[in-house]
mmCIF file of C-alpha atoms in Angstrom:
data_model
loop_
_atom_site.group_PDB
_atom_site.id
_atom_site.type_symbol
_atom_site.label_atom_id
_atom_site.label_comp_id
_atom_site.label_asym_id
_atom_site.label_seq_id
_atom_site.Cartn_x
_atom_site.Cartn_y
_atom_site.Cartn_z
ATOM 1 C CA UNK A 1 0.592 -0.026 0.091
ATOM 2 C CA UNK A 2 1.369 3.729 -1.102
ATOM 3 C CA UNK A 3 0.455 5.824 1.986
ATOM 4 C CA UNK A 4 1.701 9.577 1.842
ATOM 5 C CA UNK A 5 3.320 9.030 4.737
ATOM 6 C CA UNK A 6 6.529 9.831 6.374
ATOM 7 C CA UNK A 7 6.879 8.313 9.033
ATOM 8 C CA UNK A 8 5.132 6.958 12.753
ATOM 9 C CA UNK A 9 3.714 9.501 15.289
ATOM 10 C CA UNK A 10 4.297 7.428 18.698
ATOM 11 C CA UNK A 11 3.594 9.128 22.348
ATOM 12 C CA UNK A 12 2.883 7.103 25.743
ATOM 13 C CA UNK A 13 -0.337 6.058 25.046
ATOM 14 C CA UNK A 14 0.050 4.688 21.795
ATOM 15 C CA UNK A 15 2.849 2.866 23.033
ATOM 16 C CA UNK A 16 1.549 1.537 25.625
ATOM 17 C CA UNK A 17 -2.158 0.489 24.374
ATOM 18 C CA UNK A 18 -0.458 -1.817 21.661
ATOM 19 C CA UNK A 19 1.924 -2.644 24.386
ATOM 20 C CA UNK A 20 -1.684 -3.805 26.494
ATOM 21 C CA UNK A 21 -1.643 -6.992 23.440
ATOM 22 C CA UNK A 22 2.226 -7.252 23.396
ATOM 23 C CA UNK A 23 2.591 -6.516 20.622
ATOM 24 C CA UNK A 24 6.010 -4.706 20.014
ATOM 25 C CA UNK A 25 6.694 -0.760 18.178
ATOM 26 C CA UNK A 26 9.508 -2.370 15.625
ATOM 27 C CA UNK A 27 6.670 -4.923 14.833
ATOM 28 C CA UNK A 28 4.142 -2.279 13.997
ATOM 29 C CA UNK A 29 6.145 -0.415 11.965
ATOM 30 C CA UNK A 30 7.366 -3.232 9.901
ATOM 31 C CA UNK A 31 3.677 -4.256 9.671
ATOM 32 C CA UNK A 32 3.277 -1.221 7.206
ATOM 33 C CA UNK A 33 6.428 -1.362 5.346
ATOM 34 C CA UNK A 34 5.220 -4.385 3.790
ATOM 35 C CA UNK A 35 2.421 -5.234 1.379
ATOM 36 C CA UNK A 36 -0.934 -5.214 3.598
ATOM 37 C CA UNK A 37 -5.260 -4.991 3.078
ATOM 38 C CA UNK A 38 -6.578 -1.000 4.500
ATOM 39 C CA UNK A 39 -10.009 -1.305 5.262
ATOM 40 C CA UNK A 40 -11.582 1.898 6.699
ATOM 41 C CA UNK A 41 -13.385 1.402 10.331
ATOM 42 C CA UNK A 42 -16.613 2.930 10.435
ATOM 43 C CA UNK A 43 -17.973 2.093 13.995
ATOM 44 C CA UNK A 44 -14.824 3.249 15.729
ATOM 45 C CA UNK A 45 -14.382 6.803 14.265
ATOM 46 C CA UNK A 46 -15.197 9.520 15.991
ATOM 47 C CA UNK A 47 -14.229 12.679 15.088
ATOM 48 C CA UNK A 48 -11.228 11.624 12.673
ATOM 49 C CA UNK A 49 -11.381 8.498 10.319
ATOM 50 C CA UNK A 50 -9.926 5.550 11.790
ATOM 51 C CA UNK A 51 -8.208 2.746 9.526
ATOM 52 C CA UNK A 52 -8.003 -1.271 10.136
ATOM 53 C CA UNK A 53 -5.013 -2.705 8.701
ATOM 54 C CA UNK A 54 -4.394 -6.555 8.168
ATOM 55 C CA UNK A 55 -0.684 -8.129 6.961
ATOM 56 C CA UNK A 56 2.072 -9.645 8.622
ATOM 57 C CA UNK A 57 5.676 -8.764 10.512
ATOM 58 C CA UNK A 58 9.026 -9.106 9.560
ATOM 59 C CA UNK A 59 8.832 -12.611 11.468
ATOM 60 C CA UNK A 60 6.037 -13.724 9.223
ATOM 61 C CA UNK A 61 3.129 -13.082 12.317
ATOM 62 C CA UNK A 62 -0.173 -11.540 11.050
ATOM 63 C CA UNK A 63 -1.413 -8.641 13.016
ATOM 64 C CA UNK A 64 -4.126 -6.038 13.295
ATOM 65 C CA UNK A 65 -3.498 -2.787 13.664
ATOM 66 C CA UNK A 66 -6.330 0.435 14.314
ATOM 67 C CA UNK A 67 -4.436 3.880 13.385
ATOM 68 C CA UNK A 68 -5.364 6.909 11.597
ATOM 69 C CA UNK A 69 -3.550 9.763 10.313
ATOM 70 C CA UNK A 70 -3.051 12.687 11.817
ATOM 71 C CA UNK A 71 -0.815 15.025 9.118
ATOM 72 C CA UNK A 72 1.800 13.118 7.562
ATOM 73 C CA UNK A 73 1.753 10.633 10.050
ATOM 74 C CA UNK A 74 0.587 6.889 10.933
ATOM 75 C CA UNK A 75 -0.536 6.879 14.122
ATOM 76 C CA UNK A 76 -1.210 3.416 15.720
ATOM 77 C CA UNK A 77 -4.423 3.843 17.770
ATOM 78 C CA UNK A 78 -4.223 -0.209 18.884
ATOM 79 C CA UNK A 79 -3.112 -3.563 17.867
ATOM 80 C CA UNK A 80 -2.668 -7.110 17.843
ATOM 81 C CA UNK A 81 -1.660 -10.605 16.495
ATOM 82 C CA UNK A 82 -4.440 -12.220 15.347
ATOM 83 C CA UNK A 83 -6.414 -15.484 16.383
ATOM 84 C CA UNK A 84 -5.807 -18.201 14.255
ATOM 85 C CA UNK A 85 -9.901 -17.596 12.794
ATOM 86 C CA UNK A 86 -9.141 -14.450 12.141
ATOM 87 C CA UNK A 87 -6.031 -15.533 10.062
ATOM 88 C CA UNK A 88 -7.883 -18.433 7.881
ATOM 89 C CA UNK A 89 -10.981 -16.244 7.324
ATOM 90 C CA UNK A 90 -8.074 -13.446 6.679
ATOM 91 C CA UNK A 91 -5.901 -15.903 4.036
ATOM 92 C CA UNK A 92 -9.076 -17.194 2.719
ATOM 93 C CA UNK A 93 -11.056 -14.028 1.613
ATOM 94 C CA UNK A 94 -7.436 -13.321 0.327
ATOM 95 C CA UNK A 95 -7.308 -16.434 -1.793
ATOM 96 C CA UNK A 96 -10.788 -15.256 -3.132
ATOM 97 C CA UNK A 97 -9.781 -11.996 -4.540
ATOM 98 C CA UNK A 98 -6.644 -12.090 -6.123
ATOM 99 C CA UNK A 99 -8.122 -15.858 -7.524
ATOM 100 C CA UNK A 100 -11.171 -13.191 -9.487
ATOM 101 C CA UNK A 101 -8.617 -10.444 -9.794
ATOM 102 C CA UNK A 102 -5.229 -12.128 -10.802
ATOM 103 C CA UNK A 103 -3.436 -9.858 -8.659
ATOM 104 C CA UNK A 104 -1.438 -11.260 -6.051
ATOM 105 C CA UNK A 105 -2.554 -9.286 -2.059
ATOM 106 C CA UNK A 106 -0.588 -9.181 0.030
#
């Protein structure tokens, strides 16, 4: 995904929220350097547009990250590793989309 960003917006609040789920800052940042699936997070948006990113970190673990864009920075709101059932669903959806479009999806 080509996001028009210059980096990440981290502070104590969002660092701690992500760490509560056992996800390291480096793993979250590595997710955004790889192919990812991004969709709007309409159910949780309040005052600013939020997004959901799904993909893998540098170690191949599936991650879910809720984030927003502030100026030209990605601001992670929350992150967690995906459960096995979620991974199976994501991989199935990805395979179906690749079959329909003929394009490899992250």
